[in-house]
Short mmCIF file of C-alpha atoms in Angstrom, two decimals:
data_model
loop_
_atom_site.label_atom_id
_atom_site.label_comp_id
_atom_site.label_asym_id
_atom_site.label_seq_id
_atom_site.Cartn_x
_atom_site.Cartn_y
_atom_site.Cartn_z
CA MET C 1075 -128.36 3.87 -301.57
CA ARG C 1076 -124.68 4.65 -301.26
CA ASP C 1077 -122.28 1.72 -301.79
CA LEU C 1078 -120.43 1.44 -298.47
CA SER C 1079 -117.97 -1.23 -299.64
CA SER C 1080 -115.40 1.45 -300.48
CA VAL C 1081 -115.37 2.73 -296.89
CA ARG C 1082 -115.16 -0.70 -295.26
CA PRO C 1083 -111.89 -0.72 -293.28
CA LEU C 1084 -109.15 -2.69 -294.99
CA SER C 1085 -108.65 -4.82 -291.87
CA PHE C 1086 -112.27 -5.99 -292.11
CA GLY C 1087 -111.43 -7.69 -295.39
CA ALA C 1088 -114.17 -8.14 -297.99
CA ARG C 1089 -117.57 -9.76 -298.12
CA PRO C 1090 -118.04 -12.55 -300.66
CA GLU C 1091 -120.00 -11.62 -303.73
CA GLY C 1092 -120.66 -12.76 -307.29
CA GLU C 1093 -119.61 -16.31 -308.15
CA ARG C 1094 -117.89 -16.70 -304.77
CA LEU C 1095 -121.17 -16.00 -302.97
CA ALA C 1096 -123.06 -18.27 -305.37
CA ARG C 1097 -120.63 -21.08 -304.59
CA ILE C 1098 -121.11 -20.49 -300.86
CA GLU C 1099 -124.88 -20.69 -301.27
CA ARG C 1100 -124.52 -24.03 -303.06
CA SER C 1101 -122.59 -25.55 -300.18
CA PRO C 1102 -124.39 -28.37 -298.32
CA HIS C 1103 -123.20 -26.71 -295.11
CA TYR C 1104 -124.84 -23.38 -295.87
CA ASP C 1105 -128.38 -22.53 -294.78
CA ARG C 1106 -129.73 -20.21 -297.46
CA ALA C 1107 -132.86 -19.38 -295.48
CA ALA C 1108 -130.78 -18.25 -292.51
CA GLY C 1109 -128.05 -16.76 -294.72
CA ARG C 1110 -125.18 -18.43 -292.89
CA PHE C 1111 -123.00 -21.51 -292.60
CA THR C 1112 -124.03 -24.07 -290.01
CA ASN C 1113 -122.03 -26.16 -287.56
CA PRO C 1114 -121.80 -29.96 -287.48
CA GLU C 1115 -123.55 -29.60 -284.10
CA ALA C 1116 -125.48 -26.53 -282.98
CA ALA C 1117 -123.15 -23.98 -281.40
CA PRO C 1118 -124.26 -20.44 -280.48
CA ASP C 1119 -121.67 -17.87 -281.55
CA ALA C 1120 -122.79 -15.16 -279.09
CA PRO C 1121 -121.39 -15.32 -275.55
CA ARG C 1122 -123.86 -16.52 -272.96
CA ALA C 1123 -124.99 -14.10 -270.27
CA THR C 1124 -124.07 -15.67 -266.94
CA GLY C 1125 -124.86 -14.24 -263.52
CA THR C 1126 -125.77 -10.63 -262.83
CA ARG C 1127 -124.51 -7.71 -264.88
CA GLY C 1128 -122.30 -6.67 -261.96
CA GLN C 1129 -120.76 -10.12 -261.68
CA MET C 1130 -120.03 -10.15 -265.38
CA MET C 1131 -118.37 -6.73 -265.29
CA ARG C 1132 -116.22 -7.72 -262.31
CA ALA C 1133 -115.14 -10.87 -264.13
CA LEU C 1134 -114.22 -8.96 -267.26
CA LEU C 1135 -112.20 -6.39 -265.32
CA ARG C 1136 -110.29 -8.94 -263.26
CA THR C 1137 -106.69 -9.28 -264.51
CA ARG C 1138 -104.96 -11.36 -261.84
CA GLY C 1139 -103.26 -14.39 -263.32
CA ARG C 1140 -104.26 -13.66 -266.91
CA LYS C 1141 -100.79 -12.51 -267.99
CA PRO C 1142 -97.29 -13.79 -267.22
CA ALA C 1143 -95.27 -11.94 -264.60
CA GLY C 1144 -92.16 -11.63 -266.75
CA ALA C 1145 -90.77 -12.27 -270.17
CA ILE C 1146 -91.93 -15.49 -271.81
CA PRO C 1147 -88.88 -17.57 -272.76
CA LEU C 1148 -88.47 -18.05 -276.48
CA GLU C 1149 -86.49 -20.40 -278.67
CA ARG C 1150 -84.88 -19.46 -281.95
CA PRO C 1151 -85.59 -22.43 -284.19
CA ASP C 1152 -82.78 -23.82 -286.32
CA LEU C 1153 -84.51 -24.63 -289.58
CA SER C 1154 -81.38 -24.78 -291.69
CA ALA C 1155 -81.45 -28.58 -292.09
CA PRO C 1156 -84.50 -30.69 -292.97
CA PRO C 1157 -85.95 -32.99 -290.28
CA ALA C 1158 -84.23 -36.37 -290.15
CA SER C 1159 -87.58 -38.17 -289.87
CA GLY C 1160 -89.28 -36.17 -292.61
CA LEU C 1161 -91.67 -34.44 -290.18
CA ARG C 1162 -91.02 -31.53 -287.83
CA LEU C 1163 -93.39 -29.07 -286.13
CA THR C 1164 -92.34 -25.63 -284.91
CA TRP C 1165 -94.76 -23.79 -282.62
CA LEU C 1166 -94.46 -20.05 -283.25
CA GLY C 1167 -97.06 -18.98 -280.68
CA HIS C 1168 -100.86 -19.11 -280.43
CA SER C 1169 -102.12 -21.22 -283.38
CA THR C 1170 -99.19 -20.49 -285.71
CA VAL C 1171 -97.26 -23.64 -286.57
CA LEU C 1172 -94.71 -24.40 -289.27
CA ALA C 1173 -95.00 -28.01 -290.42
CA GLU C 1174 -92.10 -29.42 -292.42
CA ILE C 1175 -93.53 -32.54 -293.99
CA ASP C 1176 -91.93 -34.83 -296.56
CA GLY C 1177 -89.71 -32.11 -297.97
CA ARG C 1178 -92.41 -29.41 -298.06
CA ARG C 1179 -93.18 -26.50 -295.73
CA VAL C 1180 -96.70 -25.55 -294.62
CA LEU C 1181 -97.49 -22.58 -292.35
CA PHE C 1182 -100.75 -22.71 -290.36
CA ASP C 1183 -102.67 -19.63 -289.15
CA PRO C 1184 -99.77 -17.17 -289.48
CA VAL C 1185 -100.01 -14.20 -287.10
CA TRP C 1186 -97.00 -11.90 -286.73
CA GLY C 1187 -98.99 -8.76 -285.96
CA ARG C 1188 -98.65 -6.93 -282.63
CA ARG C 1189 -102.39 -7.06 -281.92
CA CYS C 1190 -105.15 -9.43 -282.97
CA SER C 1191 -107.53 -6.57 -283.67
CA PRO C 1192 -108.86 -4.53 -286.60
CA PHE C 1193 -107.02 -1.52 -285.13
CA SER C 1194 -103.32 -1.02 -284.41
CA PHE C 1195 -103.91 0.98 -281.22
CA VAL C 1196 -106.36 -1.21 -279.29
CA GLY C 1197 -107.15 -4.89 -278.79
CA PRO C 1198 -105.34 -7.94 -277.40
CA LYS C 1199 -101.59 -7.36 -277.64
CA ARG C 1200 -98.93 -10.04 -277.98
CA LEU C 1201 -97.49 -11.29 -274.69
CA HIS C 1202 -94.24 -12.25 -276.40
CA PRO C 1203 -92.50 -11.27 -279.64
CA ALA C 1204 -92.63 -13.57 -282.63
CA PRO C 1205 -89.84 -16.10 -282.08
CA VAL C 1206 -88.47 -15.56 -285.58
CA PRO C 1207 -89.04 -12.68 -288.01
CA LEU C 1208 -91.36 -13.67 -290.83
CA GLU C 1209 -88.78 -12.82 -293.47
CA ARG C 1210 -86.35 -15.29 -291.88
CA LEU C 1211 -88.75 -18.20 -291.82
CA GLY C 1212 -87.60 -19.41 -295.21
CA PRO C 1213 -89.53 -20.47 -298.33
CA LEU C 1214 -93.05 -21.81 -297.95
CA ASP C 1215 -95.04 -24.12 -300.17
CA ALA C 1216 -98.44 -23.47 -298.60
CA VAL C 1217 -100.12 -21.16 -296.11
CA VAL C 1218 -103.23 -22.61 -294.44
CA VAL C 1219 -105.85 -20.45 -292.69
CA SER C 1220 -108.50 -22.02 -290.46
CA HIS C 1221 -110.95 -19.08 -290.30
CA ASP C 1222 -111.14 -15.32 -290.49
CA HIS C 1223 -110.92 -14.19 -286.85
CA TYR C 1224 -108.16 -11.69 -286.11
CA ASP C 1225 -105.99 -14.05 -284.08
CA HIS C 1226 -105.86 -16.47 -287.04
CA LEU C 1227 -106.04 -14.21 -290.10
CA ASP C 1228 -103.72 -11.23 -289.70
CA LEU C 1229 -103.72 -8.45 -292.30
CA PRO C 1230 -100.04 -7.38 -292.12
CA THR C 1231 -98.87 -10.99 -292.11
CA ILE C 1232 -100.99 -11.95 -295.13
CA ARG C 1233 -99.83 -8.89 -297.06
CA ALA C 1234 -96.22 -9.87 -296.40
CA LEU C 1235 -96.87 -13.50 -297.38
CA ALA C 1236 -98.62 -12.36 -300.57
CA ARG C 1237 -95.11 -11.56 -301.87
CA SER C 1238 -93.75 -15.00 -300.98
CA GLY C 1239 -95.09 -17.03 -303.89
CA ALA C 1240 -96.72 -19.57 -301.55
CA ARG C 1241 -100.14 -21.04 -302.26
CA PHE C 1242 -102.96 -20.30 -299.81
CA ALA C 1243 -105.54 -22.85 -298.69
CA VAL C 1244 -108.56 -21.29 -296.96
CA PRO C 1245 -112.21 -22.12 -296.21
CA LEU C 1246 -114.99 -20.90 -298.48
CA GLY C 1247 -115.44 -17.13 -298.37
CA VAL C 1248 -112.06 -16.33 -296.80
CA GLY C 1249 -110.55 -15.85 -300.23
CA ALA C 1250 -112.42 -12.54 -300.50
CA HIS C 1251 -110.29 -11.13 -297.67
CA LEU C 1252 -107.06 -12.36 -299.24
CA GLU C 1253 -107.82 -10.92 -302.65
CA ARG C 1254 -108.58 -7.51 -301.18
CA TRP C 1255 -105.20 -7.66 -299.41
CA GLY C 1256 -103.23 -8.42 -302.55
CA VAL C 1257 -103.06 -12.21 -302.82
CA PRO C 1258 -103.58 -13.21 -306.47
CA ALA C 1259 -106.72 -15.30 -306.95
CA ALA C 1260 -104.70 -17.89 -308.88
CA ARG C 1261 -102.74 -18.68 -305.68
CA VAL C 1262 -105.81 -19.23 -303.47
CA ASP C 1263 -107.51 -22.61 -303.04
CA GLU C 1264 -110.88 -21.92 -301.39
CA LEU C 1265 -112.38 -25.11 -300.03
CA ASP C 1266 -115.58 -26.46 -298.51
CA TRP C 1267 -115.42 -29.19 -295.89
CA HIS C 1268 -114.06 -32.43 -297.37
CA GLU C 1269 -112.65 -30.67 -300.42
CA SER C 1270 -108.92 -30.95 -301.13
CA ALA C 1271 -106.17 -29.11 -302.97
CA GLU C 1272 -102.91 -30.59 -304.25
CA VAL C 1273 -99.95 -28.37 -303.44
CA ALA C 1274 -96.35 -29.40 -304.13
CA GLY C 1275 -97.10 -33.09 -303.71
CA LEU C 1276 -99.18 -32.59 -300.55
CA THR C 1277 -102.94 -33.01 -300.17
CA LEU C 1278 -104.54 -30.23 -298.10
CA THR C 1279 -108.10 -31.00 -296.99
CA ALA C 1280 -110.57 -28.73 -295.20
CA THR C 1281 -112.43 -30.72 -292.54
CA PRO C 1282 -115.31 -29.80 -290.21
CA ALA C 1283 -114.95 -27.66 -287.10
CA ARG C 1284 -117.46 -26.22 -284.62
CA HIS C 1285 -116.96 -22.47 -284.54
CA PHE C 1286 -118.06 -19.29 -286.37
CA CYS C 1287 -116.62 -16.44 -288.45
CA GLY C 1288 -116.73 -12.71 -288.95
CA ARG C 1289 -114.44 -9.65 -289.03
CA GLY C 1290 -116.81 -6.72 -289.56
CA LEU C 1291 -119.43 -5.49 -287.12
CA ARG C 1292 -122.34 -6.71 -289.23
CA ASP C 1293 -120.78 -9.57 -291.16
CA ALA C 1294 -123.13 -12.44 -291.85
CA GLN C 1295 -121.76 -15.94 -291.33
CA ARG C 1296 -120.81 -16.24 -294.99
CA ALA C 1297 -117.23 -17.38 -294.54
CA LEU C 1298 -116.59 -20.93 -293.46
CA TRP C 1299 -114.34 -22.17 -290.63
CA ALA C 1300 -112.40 -25.42 -290.82
CA SER C 1301 -109.90 -27.78 -289.33
CA TRP C 1302 -107.24 -29.05 -291.75
CA THR C 1303 -105.43 -32.21 -292.68
CA VAL C 1304 -102.17 -32.31 -294.61
CA THR C 1305 -101.15 -35.60 -296.20
CA GLY C 1306 -97.74 -36.20 -297.74
CA PRO C 1307 -96.18 -39.30 -299.26
CA GLU C 1308 -95.06 -40.51 -295.80
CA HIS C 1309 -96.74 -38.41 -293.10
CA ARG C 1310 -100.08 -36.90 -292.08
CA VAL C 1311 -100.82 -34.04 -289.68
CA PHE C 1312 -104.00 -32.39 -288.36
CA HIS C 1313 -104.58 -28.76 -287.30
CA SER C 1314 -107.81 -28.07 -285.42
CA GLY C 1315 -108.14 -24.32 -285.93
CA ASP C 1316 -110.69 -23.10 -283.37
CA THR C 1317 -113.45 -25.54 -282.50
CA GLY C 1318 -115.72 -26.86 -279.84
CA TYR C 1319 -115.69 -30.58 -279.21
CA PHE C 1320 -117.94 -32.77 -281.36
CA PRO C 1321 -117.90 -36.49 -282.27
CA GLY C 1322 -116.74 -35.73 -285.82
CA PHE C 1323 -113.07 -35.87 -284.83
CA ALA C 1324 -113.21 -39.65 -284.86
CA ASP C 1325 -114.79 -39.52 -288.33
CA ILE C 1326 -111.98 -37.24 -289.56
CA GLY C 1327 -109.41 -39.63 -288.10
CA GLU C 1328 -111.00 -42.61 -289.78
CA ARG C 1329 -111.38 -40.88 -293.15
CA TYR C 1330 -108.06 -39.02 -293.41
CA GLY C 1331 -105.83 -40.44 -290.67
CA PRO C 1332 -104.52 -41.79 -288.53
CA PHE C 1333 -102.27 -38.77 -288.03
CA ASP C 1334 -98.62 -38.73 -287.02
CA ALA C 1335 -99.19 -35.55 -284.97
CA THR C 1336 -102.05 -33.22 -284.13
CA MET C 1337 -102.12 -29.50 -283.36
CA ILE C 1338 -105.11 -28.99 -281.08
CA GLN C 1339 -106.77 -25.84 -279.69
CA ILE C 1340 -106.78 -26.03 -275.87
CA GLY C 1341 -106.99 -22.36 -274.79
CA ALA C 1342 -109.58 -19.55 -274.48
CA TYR C 1343 -112.27 -21.95 -273.27
CA SER C 1344 -115.23 -21.11 -271.04
CA GLU C 1345 -118.14 -23.20 -269.84
CA ALA C 1346 -120.00 -20.07 -268.81
CA PHE C 1347 -119.69 -18.02 -272.00
CA TRP C 1348 -118.82 -20.22 -275.01
CA PRO C 1349 -118.57 -23.94 -274.19
CA ASP C 1350 -119.59 -25.01 -277.70
CA ILE C 1351 -116.96 -23.24 -279.83
CA HIS C 1352 -113.67 -23.69 -277.92
CA MET C 1353 -112.41 -26.94 -276.43
CA THR C 1354 -111.07 -27.38 -272.93
CA PRO C 1355 -107.70 -29.13 -272.59
CA GLU C 1356 -109.48 -32.35 -271.61
CA GLU C 1357 -111.68 -32.17 -274.69
CA GLY C 1358 -108.62 -31.43 -276.82
CA VAL C 1359 -106.94 -34.61 -275.62
CA ARG C 1360 -110.15 -36.51 -276.27
CA ALA C 1361 -110.26 -35.14 -279.83
CA HIS C 1362 -106.64 -36.17 -280.36
CA LEU C 1363 -107.43 -39.76 -279.37
CA GLY C 1364 -109.98 -39.99 -282.16
CA LEU C 1365 -107.55 -38.61 -284.72
CA ALA C 1366 -104.07 -39.92 -284.15
CA ARG C 1367 -101.87 -42.97 -284.13
CA ALA C 1368 -101.35 -44.53 -280.71
CA GLU C 1369 -97.93 -42.96 -280.12
CA ALA C 1370 -98.51 -39.73 -282.06
CA PRO C 1371 -98.06 -36.57 -279.97
CA VAL C 1372 -100.44 -33.68 -279.47
CA LEU C 1373 -99.15 -30.12 -279.75
CA PRO C 1374 -101.41 -27.79 -277.73
CA ILE C 1375 -102.09 -24.51 -279.55
CA HIS C 1376 -104.17 -21.35 -279.07
CA TRP C 1377 -102.68 -20.39 -275.72
CA GLY C 1378 -99.86 -18.33 -274.23
CA THR C 1379 -99.54 -15.53 -276.83
CA PHE C 1380 -102.69 -13.41 -276.45
CA ASN C 1381 -104.94 -12.72 -273.46
CA LEU C 1382 -108.28 -13.93 -274.86
CA ALA C 1383 -109.93 -15.55 -271.83
CA LEU C 1384 -110.37 -15.26 -268.08
CA HIS C 1385 -108.72 -18.53 -267.20
CA PRO C 1386 -105.22 -18.18 -265.72
CA TRP C 1387 -102.54 -17.71 -268.35
CA ALA C 1388 -100.75 -21.00 -267.70
CA GLU C 1389 -103.80 -23.13 -266.97
CA PRO C 1390 -104.27 -24.56 -270.49
CA ALA C 1391 -100.76 -26.03 -270.52
CA GLU C 1392 -101.04 -27.50 -267.03
CA ARG C 1393 -104.41 -29.07 -267.72
CA THR C 1394 -103.21 -30.45 -271.05
CA LEU C 1395 -100.26 -32.19 -269.41
CA ALA C 1396 -102.50 -33.66 -266.73
CA ALA C 1397 -105.16 -34.81 -269.22
CA ALA C 1398 -102.56 -36.27 -271.57
CA ALA C 1399 -100.91 -38.20 -268.76
CA ALA C 1400 -104.25 -39.57 -267.59
CA ALA C 1401 -105.14 -40.68 -271.13
CA GLY C 1402 -101.73 -42.06 -272.03
CA VAL C 1403 -101.08 -39.44 -274.70
CA ARG C 1404 -97.67 -38.00 -275.53
CA ALA C 1405 -97.84 -34.19 -275.32
CA ALA C 1406 -95.24 -31.79 -276.71
CA VAL C 1407 -95.17 -28.36 -275.02
CA PRO C 1408 -92.22 -26.44 -276.47
CA ARG C 1409 -91.49 -22.82 -275.71
CA PRO C 1410 -92.67 -20.47 -278.45
CA GLY C 1411 -90.26 -21.07 -281.30
CA GLY C 1412 -89.51 -24.62 -280.19
CA SER C 1413 -89.30 -27.45 -282.72
CA PHE C 1414 -89.67 -31.20 -282.40
CA GLU C 1415 -89.97 -34.28 -284.57
CA PRO C 1416 -93.07 -36.25 -283.55
CA SER C 1417 -91.32 -39.62 -283.91
CA ALA C 1418 -88.49 -38.63 -281.57
CA GLU C 1419 -87.80 -40.78 -278.53
CA GLU C 1420 -88.33 -37.73 -276.29
CA LEU C 1421 -90.56 -34.70 -276.68
CA PRO C 1422 -90.27 -31.22 -275.13
CA ALA C 1423 -92.42 -31.46 -272.02
CA GLU C 1424 -90.62 -29.24 -269.49
CA PRO C 1425 -93.24 -26.96 -267.82
CA TRP C 1426 -91.30 -23.82 -268.70
CA TRP C 1427 -94.29 -21.55 -268.00
CA ARG C 1428 -94.19 -22.15 -264.23
CA ALA C 1429 -91.22 -19.87 -263.63
CA VAL C 1430 -93.08 -17.05 -265.37
CA ALA C 1431 -96.54 -17.74 -263.98
CA ALA C 1432 -95.56 -18.45 -260.36
CA ALA C 1433 -95.08 -14.80 -259.39
CA THR C 1434 -98.57 -13.88 -260.62
CA GLY C 1435 -100.26 -15.91 -257.94
CA ASP C 1436 -101.68 -18.20 -260.62
CA ARG C 1437 -103.47 -21.06 -258.96
CA VAL C 1438 -103.01 -23.69 -261.60
CA SER C 1439 -102.85 -27.39 -261.07
CA ARG C 1440 -99.38 -28.87 -261.36
CA GLY C 1441 -100.55 -32.37 -262.01
CA GLY C 1442 -98.84 -32.53 -265.40
CA LEU C 1443 -95.69 -34.37 -266.35
CA ALA C 1444 -92.41 -32.51 -265.94
CA GLY C 1445 -89.25 -33.17 -267.89
CA ARG C 1446 -89.40 -34.97 -271.20
CA VAL C 1447 -91.86 -37.65 -272.26
CA SER C 1448 -90.32 -40.77 -273.73
CA ARG C 1449 -91.95 -43.16 -276.19
CA ARG C 1450 -90.86 -46.00 -273.90
CA THR C 1451 -92.51 -44.47 -270.85
CA ALA C 1452 -95.77 -43.43 -272.53
CA PRO C 1453 -98.59 -45.17 -270.63
CA ALA C 1454 -100.07 -48.30 -272.10
CA ALA C 1455 -103.39 -46.59 -272.81
CA ALA C 1456 -101.72 -44.53 -275.56
CA ARG C 1457 -100.25 -47.60 -277.22
CA ARG C 1458 -103.70 -49.17 -277.14
CA GLY C 1459 -105.36 -46.02 -278.50
CA GLY C 1460 -107.35 -45.51 -275.28
CA ARG C 1461 -109.98 -42.82 -274.74
CA ALA C 1462 -109.84 -39.85 -272.41
CA SER C 1463 -112.47 -38.34 -270.21
CA SER C 1464 -113.40 -34.68 -270.56
CA GLY C 1465 -114.96 -34.56 -267.14
CA ALA C 1466 -112.22 -32.66 -265.31
CA ALA C 1467 -113.14 -29.50 -263.44
CA ARG C 1468 -114.06 -26.60 -265.69
CA PRO C 1469 -112.40 -23.19 -265.46
CA ALA C 1470 -113.85 -19.87 -264.38
CA PRO C 1471 -115.90 -17.82 -266.88
CA ALA C 1472 -113.92 -16.59 -269.85
CA ALA C 1473 -113.52 -13.25 -271.49
CA PRO C 1474 -115.67 -11.17 -273.85
CA ARG C 1475 -116.12 -12.06 -277.53
CA PRO C 1476 -114.26 -15.28 -278.36
CA ARG C 1477 -111.75 -15.66 -281.19
#
């Protein structure tokens, strides 16, 4: 039989083989009989069929409210001086975050590409430019990737970062993609859940998540997905990657936290199609409560940059503000490119998206907090480490294949 590996598109990456595959098969989280990694709680990775075929097609073709009416406002981050507190987060859109922590710089899920797609001419296109060119971001100590979906693992971005000298921390199996794209194997730390790598005085740990993987049309689930913790001498942060809600967040918080800030996926959710692999904003706030210090802020990620779901474009941010206020959690919602220090007296909480979303006819709740959230005015529930409810109203069915 002809070896088809040579004709596999470069954007598909590579399948694990040899010792890498043997290591995957030894993982306690891998089901050898099924030939795939398993989730901490069962979570189907295929979208659920809901309603009639006609209803589904009409839902998928509906575009009203799913994109902003005008240009999304950006900030140009000033990263010339280190953070006064030792910890600063800069949201660069979607799930891409630069964390400056205890004198080191860690970049999560870097995506600078125009489309999150295997092809340059089709697929979800960016709704705003990258706030800062990749080459102007400055030196990096580590690049962390949560999983291999196109909106988290971007071929042109990785090939550019391969020349940076940074170390890469990725879940098991993802290293095969990176090596095919030119990242030297010696600079890749490929980790199972609860394994750690030491990079420039930081401890990077892969922790459980409830999701799935795959880039090619027939890829088996042989690359792992993960959330991540980064621990420095003084600070700790958590990045969720993509995940459905599960009780393990509290276990992660107890084992590796409490965290000084969390970066939590709150977009591209759907009760109808994939309720088990993406969190709603209310579930994201609930996860944060199990992970973080009482006054630590949550940074909502995985929204605003790509059209990956049928919920209104601005709905994730509005629902996050409302859920955070109800739970007594400090939420930071900067514009793409915006920076903040989690220990600051005030956080960016101005609902900047409303001016862009209003003209679309978006019917989103405006129950969130406007202005800036102060440590002094944070509700008492946050200072007591209270718990949130995830029982708020669910959104309309979401889009085709999730990322």
